[in-house]
């Protein structure tokens, strides 16, 4: 049995002020020491190593800071005294050649290296004068092949390629930068249409006296390549249409490397396969229809997972998850889940089709759920049919669902709600890193509703929108903004299932408050209201690559109308860790109206 911790598990509980302060300070200090001690030890060890190396050498090195570190890194100085003058002369000849060649790679072509003897008992000094550093003064980039044929689109692309050249005039000439610039230019030509592009000639003409370099490179693009048939190997249980539907290109489309990579990434993410490789062989003889080689390894079609965990929100839990990726031998994805928690129990089953040629996926699902949160007990049964489409940066979903819900609020009458709702959902994301976003934004919108004339107890229309934005500050820091708003248009909340109403509080909502504790009071229970509005402003200061601290403020409320809407405020600070599983957050939040302090813990992507 594997212990399975929830990927998004907000934890919130009240504790005393002084106890929290001491706990928080102690934990923060321990984490900082754990994070920094390896760095300090490594730095000390490195310093000791360098000191020992310098003291052991029988020759002192004298060179400008710009090259001294480079020489120490790549050149070994003698640790034994010279046996005689001949050995010393041989050393000088050898070290002079090595240093000159090393400095030439960094653009120093007129360096001088001399060994100066001192009084008896003093170390001789190896003196290095690098001379002026060579700069690029001229760059010539020429093209041959189909790309050189006179055409407006070719002219525009050539200008773009020349503008993207990395080693531009006035920059220092370095051998590694020269090779990197050539490789980047060739890659840019070959990534689209010209898969067989190659460098015909390249030359760096260096004038040591003038400390200048003239660069010239000629690239032959070759002919335009077009996608041909898919050559799929490794399939046994599934039809080839399962694979071809994930390709974003058709036979006869111009070659594009990004489309191949996207095709491979899509195949690697589907559960039917354990591995996938997509490639072409850029043979000019087949440029009019280049075969696309797809090498696959199928995964086991059935999986069972057993897990256990604990959350302060819902208590201890255990679950069993069963999946069949080849249900009815049609590559259908059937999944079922049985989860038992102290405050919530769920049984669900769903069947998904594979995406078709237009990237649409259809799902048929059923769910039974019991909850007991904030003195509101619910028993919900739901059946749904949805159509889902996932693109590179956008996902859309259209569905219809019928559900029946029994509500038992403590201190108020029991009620029953049911609805047949048509729902649509749209999400656009553009972030630099899905796990650790630092730049970008995500926007999500949802609208749905039901009618009394179509199996619903009440007419309603539910609208919801959320936006999240990340701005990089300085070299590492991040400013994060989140805003969400929701409104259910209806004459009353009675008869509407909780899914189409709103509650707030907790992680990714208003910290300082219990999970879903902001809403409408009905008896002793908190139930969903028809309005929602929350927002977050958070600044994260990263001290190292993986450790940082955050300052935040949350505001918001859920109510039955905008007139009764009274925003609640929570604020505080926390610790951040970029764990392999995602960003970990440990926050200490203060509820503004009562001064109550709560600790919130989560490890999840904030999407």
XYZ file of C-alpha atoms in Angstrom, residues 43-464:
422
model
C 32.016 27.327 -0.508
C 34.353 26.737 2.448
C 35.657 23.536 0.919
C 36.220 25.266 -2.400
C 38.000 28.167 -0.666
C 40.223 25.786 1.288
C 40.961 23.832 -1.867
C 41.966 26.976 -3.761
C 44.106 28.188 -0.859
C 45.896 24.853 -0.595
C 46.438 24.772 -4.349
C 47.886 28.276 -4.411
C 50.155 27.673 -1.430
C 51.370 24.370 -2.885
C 52.324 25.921 -6.246
C 55.990 26.917 -6.620
C 55.064 29.692 -9.099
C 53.016 32.834 -8.393
C 50.455 33.866 -11.028
C 50.166 37.541 -11.919
C 47.308 38.396 -14.299
C 44.334 40.769 -14.538
C 41.150 39.604 -12.827
C 39.442 39.262 -16.225
C 41.649 36.269 -17.108
C 43.192 35.109 -13.818
C 40.184 32.992 -12.813
C 40.075 31.406 -16.280
C 43.754 30.476 -16.149
C 43.477 28.983 -12.668
C 40.535 26.884 -13.789
C 42.207 25.343 -16.850
C 45.968 25.574 -16.259
C 47.864 23.599 -13.595
C 50.881 25.317 -12.054
C 53.864 23.175 -10.911
C 53.915 22.043 -7.276
C 57.519 20.802 -7.298
C 60.612 23.045 -7.591
C 62.350 22.970 -10.981
C 65.187 20.452 -10.968
C 67.352 22.600 -13.249
C 67.234 25.460 -15.727
C 66.363 23.160 -18.614
C 63.204 21.974 -16.788
C 62.258 25.574 -16.086
C 62.731 26.565 -19.731
C 60.613 23.605 -20.860
C 57.885 24.640 -18.425
C 57.916 28.222 -19.740
C 57.598 27.062 -23.361
C 54.746 24.696 -22.508
C 52.817 27.083 -20.250
C 53.207 29.972 -22.690
C 51.639 27.911 -25.478
C 48.793 26.645 -23.286
C 47.892 30.072 -21.922
C 48.054 31.736 -25.346
C 45.737 29.091 -26.812
C 43.381 29.400 -23.842
C 43.197 33.201 -24.003
C 42.719 33.078 -27.770
C 39.419 31.251 -27.215
C 38.265 34.331 -25.264
C 39.423 36.815 -27.900
C 42.912 37.683 -26.592
C 45.274 37.098 -29.549
C 48.263 39.230 -28.503
C 48.909 37.932 -25.005
C 52.399 37.685 -23.539
C 53.561 35.206 -20.899
C 56.841 35.575 -19.026
C 58.422 33.979 -15.960
C 60.154 36.482 -13.693
C 62.716 35.171 -11.190
C 63.068 36.793 -7.748
C 65.483 36.667 -4.853
C 66.425 33.354 -3.319
C 63.590 31.951 -1.210
C 60.863 33.783 -3.135
C 58.615 32.175 -5.708
C 59.090 33.129 -9.364
C 56.154 34.973 -10.910
C 54.337 33.877 -14.027
C 53.234 37.194 -15.499
C 50.393 37.192 -18.045
C 49.498 40.297 -20.068
C 46.413 39.429 -22.167
C 46.546 42.472 -24.438
C 43.478 44.042 -26.082
C 40.412 41.859 -26.502
C 39.160 41.293 -30.028
C 35.750 42.633 -31.004
C 33.548 41.717 -33.943
C 33.575 44.495 -36.551
C 31.783 42.928 -39.497
C 29.317 40.056 -40.090
C 28.382 38.625 -43.484
C 25.603 36.016 -43.699
C 24.785 34.503 -47.089
C 22.280 31.855 -48.177
C 22.079 29.290 -50.954
C 19.395 26.833 -52.006
C 15.644 27.392 -52.152
C 15.764 30.131 -49.497
C 17.998 32.223 -51.787
C 15.388 32.209 -54.578
C 14.014 35.727 -55.004
C 10.597 35.935 -53.324
C 9.021 38.358 -50.820
C 8.539 35.679 -48.142
C 12.141 34.511 -48.558
C 13.453 38.059 -48.280
C 11.490 38.606 -45.071
C 12.746 35.390 -43.507
C 16.360 36.127 -44.461
C 16.083 39.503 -42.769
C 14.684 37.853 -39.654
C 17.505 35.299 -39.615
C 20.152 37.997 -39.963
C 18.509 40.082 -37.257
C 18.581 37.102 -34.867
C 22.346 36.547 -35.299
C 23.870 36.328 -31.803
C 27.486 37.492 -32.299
C 26.779 41.004 -33.545
C 29.344 43.791 -34.214
C 30.924 45.433 -31.121
C 30.619 42.216 -29.115
C 33.759 40.449 -27.903
C 34.830 37.597 -30.154
C 34.916 34.268 -28.307
C 35.311 30.839 -29.882
C 32.394 29.389 -27.913
C 30.160 32.346 -28.849
C 31.148 31.931 -32.523
C 30.223 28.242 -32.493
C 27.001 28.945 -30.583
C 25.957 31.656 -33.070
C 26.556 29.355 -36.049
C 24.600 26.508 -34.440
C 21.696 28.816 -33.546
C 21.502 30.221 -37.071
C 21.543 26.756 -38.649
C 18.874 25.572 -36.205
C 16.659 28.561 -37.056
C 16.883 27.759 -40.775
C 16.282 24.026 -40.280
C 13.371 24.344 -37.845
C 10.916 25.285 -40.606
C 10.699 23.920 -44.158
C 14.458 23.359 -44.667
C 15.148 20.210 -42.650
C 18.391 19.453 -44.539
C 19.982 22.894 -44.156
C 23.756 22.845 -43.655
C 26.707 25.197 -43.286
C 28.669 25.398 -46.543
C 31.477 27.538 -45.170
C 32.320 29.687 -42.168
C 35.300 31.918 -41.561
C 36.474 34.202 -38.771
C 39.146 36.595 -40.076
C 40.989 37.982 -37.047
C 43.348 40.974 -37.152
C 45.360 40.759 -33.908
C 46.968 44.139 -34.394
C 43.611 45.897 -34.740
C 41.874 43.554 -32.246
C 39.083 43.040 -34.764
C 37.299 40.057 -36.288
C 35.330 39.807 -39.522
C 32.855 36.911 -39.634
C 31.422 35.219 -42.705
C 29.059 32.245 -42.917
C 27.268 30.646 -45.868
C 24.271 28.345 -45.343
C 22.658 26.125 -47.969
C 18.976 25.742 -47.087
C 18.380 22.904 -49.523
C 14.840 22.237 -50.821
C 11.567 22.668 -48.957
C 10.506 19.529 -47.075
C 6.880 18.367 -46.799
C 5.380 15.906 -44.332
C 4.657 12.453 -45.706
C 2.987 9.370 -44.227
C 3.262 8.328 -40.587
C 5.358 5.171 -40.173
C 4.070 3.828 -36.842
C 5.737 0.900 -35.079
C 5.093 -0.636 -31.666
C 1.279 -0.797 -31.639
C -0.387 -4.085 -30.710
C -3.700 -3.387 -28.953
C -4.652 -0.058 -30.518
C -5.590 1.181 -33.960
C -3.269 3.646 -35.698
C -6.013 6.272 -35.654
C -5.357 6.631 -31.916
C -1.923 8.000 -32.844
C -2.668 9.962 -36.007
C -5.395 11.997 -34.291
C -2.755 13.645 -32.096
C -0.782 14.990 -35.067
C -1.323 18.712 -35.704
C -0.126 18.388 -39.328
C -1.409 16.662 -42.445
C 0.383 14.899 -45.277
C 1.618 17.573 -47.688
C 2.053 20.309 -45.039
C 5.443 22.076 -45.015
C 7.847 20.636 -42.462
C 7.935 22.321 -39.057
C 10.099 21.012 -36.220
C 7.816 22.409 -33.502
C 4.917 20.379 -34.877
C 6.974 17.203 -34.585
C 7.918 18.044 -31.000
C 4.309 18.885 -30.113
C 3.175 15.576 -31.645
C 5.759 13.673 -29.582
C 4.820 15.522 -26.373
C 1.129 14.751 -26.929
C 1.856 11.037 -27.405
C 4.068 10.935 -24.301
C 1.204 12.334 -22.233
C -1.499 9.826 -23.194
C -1.924 6.930 -20.739
C -2.034 4.259 -23.438
C 1.729 4.611 -24.090
C 4.784 4.335 -21.860
C 7.159 5.912 -24.401
C 6.985 7.689 -27.746
C 9.594 8.991 -30.189
C 8.822 11.058 -33.317
C 11.481 11.959 -35.888
C 12.350 12.300 -39.567
C 15.442 11.518 -41.624
C 16.181 14.682 -43.653
C 17.005 12.916 -46.922
C 16.782 15.346 -49.841
C 15.612 12.518 -52.098
C 12.314 12.384 -50.145
C 11.826 16.100 -49.503
C 8.440 16.163 -51.283
C 6.978 13.630 -48.797
C 9.334 12.905 -45.930
C 8.171 9.912 -43.832
C 7.516 10.629 -40.157
C 8.852 7.812 -37.988
C 6.790 7.139 -34.839
C 8.274 4.542 -32.464
C 5.983 3.574 -29.568
C 5.847 1.341 -26.520
C 2.422 0.506 -25.134
C 1.698 0.813 -21.415
C -0.275 -1.646 -19.299
C -3.944 -1.076 -20.017
C -5.176 -1.651 -16.437
C -4.022 0.017 -13.240
C -5.132 -0.042 -9.619
C -3.948 2.536 -7.095
C -4.542 2.485 -3.348
C -3.839 5.556 -1.260
C -4.194 7.057 2.191
C -3.782 10.567 3.542
C -4.972 13.236 5.915
C -6.306 16.763 5.564
C -7.526 19.073 8.312
C -10.364 20.140 5.990
C -11.853 16.717 5.465
C -10.023 14.438 7.932
C -8.349 11.085 7.312
C -8.935 9.460 3.964
C -8.428 6.264 2.036
C -9.105 5.621 -1.644
C -9.047 3.061 -4.424
C -8.652 4.152 -8.042
C -9.114 1.778 -10.984
C -8.307 2.655 -14.616
C -8.732 0.761 -17.855
C -7.202 2.484 -20.876
C -8.580 -0.023 -23.373
C -12.157 -0.366 -22.164
C -14.269 -2.614 -24.434
C -11.118 -2.998 -26.594
C -11.809 0.432 -28.139
C -9.058 2.490 -26.486
C -11.686 4.090 -24.255
C -10.379 5.419 -20.942
C -12.529 4.151 -18.080
C -11.748 5.387 -14.572
C -13.455 4.860 -11.229
C -12.724 6.262 -7.794
C -13.857 5.277 -4.311
C -12.689 7.775 -1.696
C -13.680 7.821 1.983
C -12.920 10.867 4.112
C -14.271 11.815 7.510
C -16.149 14.795 6.094
C -16.557 13.716 2.464
C -17.175 10.444 0.633
C -17.108 10.072 -3.154
C -17.755 7.344 -5.660
C -17.336 8.276 -9.321
C -16.978 6.577 -12.688
C -16.176 8.079 -16.078
C -15.552 6.956 -19.650
C -13.478 9.160 -21.982
C -13.007 8.776 -25.706
C -9.659 9.474 -27.345
C -9.365 12.858 -29.121
C -10.612 12.853 -32.711
C -8.960 14.575 -35.691
C -10.299 17.934 -34.468
C -8.929 17.295 -30.953
C -12.383 16.829 -29.379
C -12.771 14.380 -26.500
C -16.143 13.184 -25.149
C -16.829 12.029 -21.583
C -19.719 10.278 -19.873
C -19.574 10.322 -16.081
C -21.532 9.615 -12.901
C -20.803 10.644 -9.314
C -22.255 10.168 -5.835
C -20.941 12.422 -3.066
C -21.612 13.073 0.631
C -20.169 16.081 2.471
C -20.296 17.551 5.963
C -18.492 20.918 5.885
C -19.253 23.946 8.053
C -22.360 22.237 9.507
C -23.838 21.700 6.047
C -24.536 18.077 5.119
C -25.175 17.271 1.469
C -25.888 14.147 -0.562
C -25.418 14.685 -4.285
C -25.982 12.427 -7.306
C -24.789 13.608 -10.709
C -24.691 12.342 -14.325
C -22.849 14.343 -16.992
C -21.903 14.351 -20.661
C -19.147 16.719 -21.814
C -17.119 17.611 -24.873
C -13.570 18.747 -24.158
C -10.976 20.285 -26.458
C -7.391 20.954 -25.372
C -5.094 23.059 -27.528
C -1.563 24.333 -26.873
C -2.637 27.275 -24.675
C -6.391 26.973 -24.524
C -8.918 24.485 -23.232
C -12.673 24.581 -23.773
C -15.440 22.390 -22.390
C -19.138 22.148 -23.165
C -21.366 19.853 -21.144
C -24.773 18.990 -19.837
C -25.335 17.529 -16.383
C -28.263 16.473 -14.248
C -27.877 16.385 -10.499
C -29.989 15.962 -7.422
C -28.866 17.260 -4.050
C -30.237 16.736 -0.540
C -29.225 19.481 1.930
C -29.286 19.201 5.696
C -28.067 22.441 7.322
C -27.742 22.215 11.104
C -30.407 24.389 12.728
C -32.448 24.848 9.524
C -35.001 22.784 7.520
C -33.824 20.094 5.134
C -34.278 20.827 1.425
C -33.858 19.097 -1.915
C -32.541 20.698 -5.110
C -32.229 19.352 -8.624
C -31.094 20.830 -11.918
C -30.427 19.946 -15.538
C -27.735 22.455 -16.446
C -25.947 23.319 -19.660
C -22.432 24.476 -18.829
C -19.532 25.920 -20.830
C -15.994 26.515 -19.598
C -13.067 28.319 -21.214
C -9.472 28.616 -20.007
C -6.444 30.315 -21.567
C -2.963 29.980 -20.113
C 0.334 31.520 -21.140
C 2.992 31.011 -18.465
C 6.723 30.424 -18.695
C 6.720 27.404 -16.363
C 3.599 25.359 -15.505
C 5.009 24.251 -12.127
C 6.859 27.401 -11.071
C 5.328 30.322 -12.935
C 7.265 33.601 -12.889
C 5.868 35.354 -15.926
C 2.503 35.090 -17.669
C -1.192 34.871 -16.967
C -4.165 32.507 -16.815
C -7.749 33.483 -17.527
C -10.747 31.263 -16.864
C -14.462 31.831 -17.504
C -17.530 29.660 -16.949
C -21.214 30.153 -17.641
C -24.105 27.736 -17.190
C -27.666 27.474 -16.099
C -30.945 25.608 -15.978
C -34.667 26.139 -16.447
C -37.779 25.033 -14.567
C -39.132 23.848 -17.912
C -36.208 21.400 -18.319
C -35.927 19.305 -15.133
C -34.621 22.129 -12.914
C -36.299 23.257 -9.709
C -35.499 26.926 -10.366
C -34.428 29.131 -13.275
C -30.817 30.262 -12.852
C -27.747 31.384 -14.762
C -24.340 31.058 -13.112
C -21.349 33.127 -14.284
C -17.782 32.931 -13.039
